[in-house]
CSV table of C-alpha atoms in Angstrom, one decimal:
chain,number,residue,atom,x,y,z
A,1,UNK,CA,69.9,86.6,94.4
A,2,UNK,CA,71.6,83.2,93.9
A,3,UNK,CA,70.1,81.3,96.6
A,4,UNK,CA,67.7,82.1,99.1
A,5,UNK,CA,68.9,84.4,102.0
A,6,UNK,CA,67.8,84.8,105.5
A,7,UNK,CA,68.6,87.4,108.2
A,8,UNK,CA,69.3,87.6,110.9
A,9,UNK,CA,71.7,84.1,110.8
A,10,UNK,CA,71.9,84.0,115.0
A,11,UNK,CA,69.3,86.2,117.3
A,12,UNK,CA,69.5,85.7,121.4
A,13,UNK,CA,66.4,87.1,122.7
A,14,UNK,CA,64.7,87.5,126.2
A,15,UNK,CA,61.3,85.3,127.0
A,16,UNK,CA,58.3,87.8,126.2
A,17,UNK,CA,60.5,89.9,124.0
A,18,UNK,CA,59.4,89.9,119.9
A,19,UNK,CA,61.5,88.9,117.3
A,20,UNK,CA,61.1,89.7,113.3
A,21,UNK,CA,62.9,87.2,110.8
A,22,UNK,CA,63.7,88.2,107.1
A,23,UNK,CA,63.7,85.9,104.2
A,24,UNK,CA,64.7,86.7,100.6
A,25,UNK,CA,63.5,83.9,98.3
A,26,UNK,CA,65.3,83.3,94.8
A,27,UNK,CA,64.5,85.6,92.4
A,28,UNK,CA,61.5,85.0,90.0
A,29,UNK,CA,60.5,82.3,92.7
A,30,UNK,CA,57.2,82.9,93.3
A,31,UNK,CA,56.3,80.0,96.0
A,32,UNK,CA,57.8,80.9,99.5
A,33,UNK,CA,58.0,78.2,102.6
A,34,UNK,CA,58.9,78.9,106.5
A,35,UNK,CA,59.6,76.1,108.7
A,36,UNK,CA,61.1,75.6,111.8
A,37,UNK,CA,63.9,72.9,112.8
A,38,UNK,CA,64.0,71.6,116.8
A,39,UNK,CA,67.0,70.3,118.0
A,40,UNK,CA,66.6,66.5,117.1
A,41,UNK,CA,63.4,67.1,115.4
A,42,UNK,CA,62.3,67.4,112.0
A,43,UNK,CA,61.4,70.1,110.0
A,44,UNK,CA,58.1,71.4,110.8
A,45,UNK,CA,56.1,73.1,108.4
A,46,UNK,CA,54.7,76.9,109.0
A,47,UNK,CA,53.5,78.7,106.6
A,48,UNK,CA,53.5,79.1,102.9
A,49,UNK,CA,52.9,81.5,100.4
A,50,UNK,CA,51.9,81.5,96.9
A,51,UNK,CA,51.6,84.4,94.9
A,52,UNK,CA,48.8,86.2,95.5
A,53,UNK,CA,46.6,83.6,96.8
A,54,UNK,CA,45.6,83.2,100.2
A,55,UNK,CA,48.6,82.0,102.6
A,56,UNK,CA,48.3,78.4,104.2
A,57,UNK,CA,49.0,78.9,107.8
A,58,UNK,CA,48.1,75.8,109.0
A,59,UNK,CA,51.5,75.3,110.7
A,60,UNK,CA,51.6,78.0,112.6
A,61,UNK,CA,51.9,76.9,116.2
A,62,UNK,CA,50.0,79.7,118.1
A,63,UNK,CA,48.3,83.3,117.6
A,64,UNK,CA,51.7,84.5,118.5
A,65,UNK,CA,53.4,83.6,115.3
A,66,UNK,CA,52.6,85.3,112.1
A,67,UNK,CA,54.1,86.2,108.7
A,68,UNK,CA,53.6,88.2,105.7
A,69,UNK,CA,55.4,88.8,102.3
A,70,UNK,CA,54.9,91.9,100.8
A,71,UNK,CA,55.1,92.3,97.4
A,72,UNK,CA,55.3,88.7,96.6
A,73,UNK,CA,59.2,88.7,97.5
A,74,UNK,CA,60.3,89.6,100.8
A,75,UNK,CA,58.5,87.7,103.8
A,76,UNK,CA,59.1,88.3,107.7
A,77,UNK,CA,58.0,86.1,110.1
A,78,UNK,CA,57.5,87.1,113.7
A,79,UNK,CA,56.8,85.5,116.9
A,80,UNK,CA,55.4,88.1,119.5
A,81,UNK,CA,56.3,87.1,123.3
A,82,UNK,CA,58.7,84.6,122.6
A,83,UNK,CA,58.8,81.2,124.5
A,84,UNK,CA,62.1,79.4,125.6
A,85,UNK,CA,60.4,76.3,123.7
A,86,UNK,CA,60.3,78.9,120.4
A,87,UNK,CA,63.8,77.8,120.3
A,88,UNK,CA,64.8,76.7,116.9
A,89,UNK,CA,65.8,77.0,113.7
A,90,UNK,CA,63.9,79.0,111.1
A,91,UNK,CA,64.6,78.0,107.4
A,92,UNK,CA,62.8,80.0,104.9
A,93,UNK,CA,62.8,78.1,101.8
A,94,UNK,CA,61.4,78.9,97.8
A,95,UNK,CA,60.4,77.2,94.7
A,96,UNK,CA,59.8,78.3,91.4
A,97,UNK,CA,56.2,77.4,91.9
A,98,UNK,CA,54.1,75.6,94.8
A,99,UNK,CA,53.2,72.7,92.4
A,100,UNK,CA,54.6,68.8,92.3
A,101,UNK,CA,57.4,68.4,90.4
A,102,UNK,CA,59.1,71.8,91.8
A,103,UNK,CA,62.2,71.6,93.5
A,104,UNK,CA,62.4,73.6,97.2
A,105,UNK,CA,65.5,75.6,98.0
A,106,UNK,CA,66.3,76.5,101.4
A,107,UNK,CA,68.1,79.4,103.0
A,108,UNK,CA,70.9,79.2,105.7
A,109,UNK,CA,68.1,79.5,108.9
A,110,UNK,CA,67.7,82.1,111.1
A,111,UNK,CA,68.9,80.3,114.7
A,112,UNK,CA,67.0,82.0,117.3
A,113,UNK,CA,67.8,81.2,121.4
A,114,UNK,CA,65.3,82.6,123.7
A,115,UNK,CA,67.0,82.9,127.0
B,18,UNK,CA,48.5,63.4,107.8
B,19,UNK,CA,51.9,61.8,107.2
B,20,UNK,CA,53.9,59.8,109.5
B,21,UNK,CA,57.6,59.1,107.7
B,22,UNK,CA,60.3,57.4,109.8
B,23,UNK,CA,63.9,56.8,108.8
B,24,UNK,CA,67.1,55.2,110.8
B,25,UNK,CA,68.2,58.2,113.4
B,26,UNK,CA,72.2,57.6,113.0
B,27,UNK,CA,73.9,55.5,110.8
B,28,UNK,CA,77.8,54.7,110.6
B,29,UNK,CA,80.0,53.2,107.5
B,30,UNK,CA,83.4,53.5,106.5
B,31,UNK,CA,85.0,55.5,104.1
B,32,UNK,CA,85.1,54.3,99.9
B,33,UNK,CA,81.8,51.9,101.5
B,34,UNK,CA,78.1,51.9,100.5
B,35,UNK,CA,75.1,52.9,102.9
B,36,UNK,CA,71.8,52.9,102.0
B,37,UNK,CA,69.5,55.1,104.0
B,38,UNK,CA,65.3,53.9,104.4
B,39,UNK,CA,62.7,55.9,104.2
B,40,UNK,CA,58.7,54.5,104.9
B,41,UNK,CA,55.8,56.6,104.9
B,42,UNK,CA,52.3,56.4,105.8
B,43,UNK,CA,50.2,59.3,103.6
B,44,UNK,CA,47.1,60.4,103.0
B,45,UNK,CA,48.1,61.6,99.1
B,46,UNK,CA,51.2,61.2,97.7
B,47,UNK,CA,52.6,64.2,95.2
B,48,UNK,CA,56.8,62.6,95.1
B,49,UNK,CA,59.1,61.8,97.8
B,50,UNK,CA,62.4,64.1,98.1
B,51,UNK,CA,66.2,63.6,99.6
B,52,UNK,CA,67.9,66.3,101.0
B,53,UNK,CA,71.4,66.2,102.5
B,54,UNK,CA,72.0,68.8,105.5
B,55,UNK,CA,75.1,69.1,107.2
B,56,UNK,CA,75.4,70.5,110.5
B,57,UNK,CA,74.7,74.6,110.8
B,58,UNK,CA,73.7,74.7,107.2
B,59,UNK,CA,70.7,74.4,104.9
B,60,UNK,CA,69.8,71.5,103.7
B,61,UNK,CA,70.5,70.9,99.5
B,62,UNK,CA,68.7,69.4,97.1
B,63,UNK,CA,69.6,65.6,96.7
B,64,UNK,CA,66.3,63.6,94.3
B,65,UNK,CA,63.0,64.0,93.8
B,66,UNK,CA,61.6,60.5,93.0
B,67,UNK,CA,57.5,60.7,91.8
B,68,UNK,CA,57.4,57.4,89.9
B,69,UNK,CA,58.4,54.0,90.8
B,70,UNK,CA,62.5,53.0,90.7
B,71,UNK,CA,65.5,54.0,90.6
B,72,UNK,CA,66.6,57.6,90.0
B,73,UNK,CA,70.4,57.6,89.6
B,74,UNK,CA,72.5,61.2,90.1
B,75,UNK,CA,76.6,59.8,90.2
B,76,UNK,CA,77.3,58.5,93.7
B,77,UNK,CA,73.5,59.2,94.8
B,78,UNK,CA,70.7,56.8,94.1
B,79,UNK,CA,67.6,57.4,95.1
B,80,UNK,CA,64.1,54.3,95.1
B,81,UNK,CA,60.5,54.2,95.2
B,82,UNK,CA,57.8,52.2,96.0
B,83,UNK,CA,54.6,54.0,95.9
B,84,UNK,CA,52.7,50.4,96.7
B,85,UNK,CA,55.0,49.5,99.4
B,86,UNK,CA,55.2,53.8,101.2
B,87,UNK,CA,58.9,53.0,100.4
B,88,UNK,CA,62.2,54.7,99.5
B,89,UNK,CA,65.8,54.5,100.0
B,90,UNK,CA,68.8,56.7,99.8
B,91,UNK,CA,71.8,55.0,98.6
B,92,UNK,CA,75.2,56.6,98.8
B,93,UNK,CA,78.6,54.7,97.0
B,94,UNK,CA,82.0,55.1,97.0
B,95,UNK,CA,81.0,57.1,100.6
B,96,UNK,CA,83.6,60.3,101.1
B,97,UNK,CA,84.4,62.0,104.4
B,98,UNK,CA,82.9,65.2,103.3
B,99,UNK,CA,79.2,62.9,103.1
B,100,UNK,CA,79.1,62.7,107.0
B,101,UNK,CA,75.9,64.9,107.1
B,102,UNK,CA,71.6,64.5,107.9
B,103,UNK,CA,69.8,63.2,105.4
B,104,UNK,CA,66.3,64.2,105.7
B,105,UNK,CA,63.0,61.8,104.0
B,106,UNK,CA,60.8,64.3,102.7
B,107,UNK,CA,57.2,63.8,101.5
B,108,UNK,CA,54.6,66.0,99.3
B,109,UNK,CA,51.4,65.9,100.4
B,110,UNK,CA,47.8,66.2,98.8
B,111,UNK,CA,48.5,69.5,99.1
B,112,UNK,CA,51.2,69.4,96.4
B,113,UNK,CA,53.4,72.2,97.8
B,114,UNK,CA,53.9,71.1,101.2
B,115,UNK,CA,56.6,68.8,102.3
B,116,UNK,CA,56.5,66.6,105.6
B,117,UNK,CA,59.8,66.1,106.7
B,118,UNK,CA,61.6,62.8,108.7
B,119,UNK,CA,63.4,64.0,111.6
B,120,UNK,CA,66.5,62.8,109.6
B,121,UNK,CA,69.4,60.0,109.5
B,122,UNK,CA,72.5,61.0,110.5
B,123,UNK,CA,75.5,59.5,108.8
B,124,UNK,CA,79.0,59.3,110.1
B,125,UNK,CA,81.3,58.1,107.6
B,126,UNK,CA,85.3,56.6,109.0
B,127,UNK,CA,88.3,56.5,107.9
């Protein structure tokens, strides 16, 4: 597609309940980012994907967060038993590649309220 | 790990200049990025600086300073429509990560 695009845009979910989020990176982009935006905060990095190598999930904040991309295109991120601190917005964002020099592009977010 | 701070709000008036600072502390540096982010939307693409000076894109400028963990954002001839976050953004030794400021947000007056 023409930019990257993330579903759902707005989820309200219950504490303990799971939650899947969707992204759909730019085609022919084979690098693929989550990260997660606090009110007032920073973007904090998650996860990222490249290809078919070995994700770096270094960013993810507990066992109860996880993603996979299937396919290298697709990816869905999903927080089991969500926390009212898991708050946030999710941006999913992708580059042509993961090297320097490549520009990141980032989708709309996914803004998720855990009540 | 990287520690990057930049002003939290900033105000200027319409048709003015701001200039946005950006200093980082890193263990590698891969290029420094500017991204503009208005509210409820993604942020876009502003520079990608890698090498030291001035990268110039029509009413965006962007600096580095590699010696100095330096870089500014300089926005002319400032337009309602630039009232927005912009977000310092720094590549890592691990060349595809970013670390991210928590952001400057402008407020530009009529």
């Amino acid at each position: 597609g023409a930019g990257v695009s993330q579903s759902p845009s707005n989820k309200v979910t219950e504490k303990g309940k799971d939650v899947e989020l969707r992204c759909d990176p730019i085609s022919g982009h084979t690098a693929l980012y989550w990260y997660r935006q606090s009110l007032g905060q920073g973007l904090e990095f998650l996860i990222y994907f490249q290809g078919n190598s070995a994700p770096d999930k270094s960013g993810l904040p507990s066992d109860r967060f996880s993603a996979e991309r299937t396919g290298g295109s697709v990816s869905t991120l999903t927080i089991q038993r969500t926390q009212q601190e898991d708050s946030a917005v999710y941006l999913c964002a992708s580059s042509l590649q993961g090297g320097a020099g490549n520009t990141i592009y980032f989708g709309e977010g996914s803004w998720l309220t855990v009540v | 790990g990287q520690n990057i701070d930049q002003p939290t709000e900033m105000t200027a008036t319409e048709g003015a200049i701001v200039q946005i600072n950006c200093t980082y502390q890193t263990s590698g540096f891969n290029g420094l990025f500017w991204y503009q982010q208005h509210a409820g939307e993604a942020p876009t693409f502003l520079s990608y600086n890698v090498l030291d000076g001035l990268e110039e894109k029509g009413r965006f400028s962007s600096f580095l300073s590699r010696s100095k963990g330096y870089s500014y954002l300089l926005l002319k001839e400032l337009q309602m429509k630039d009232s927005a976050s912009y977000l310092c953004a720094v590549r890592g030794p691990r060349d595809y990560k970013l670390s991210f400021g928590a952001g400057t947000t402008v407020t530009v007056r009529a």
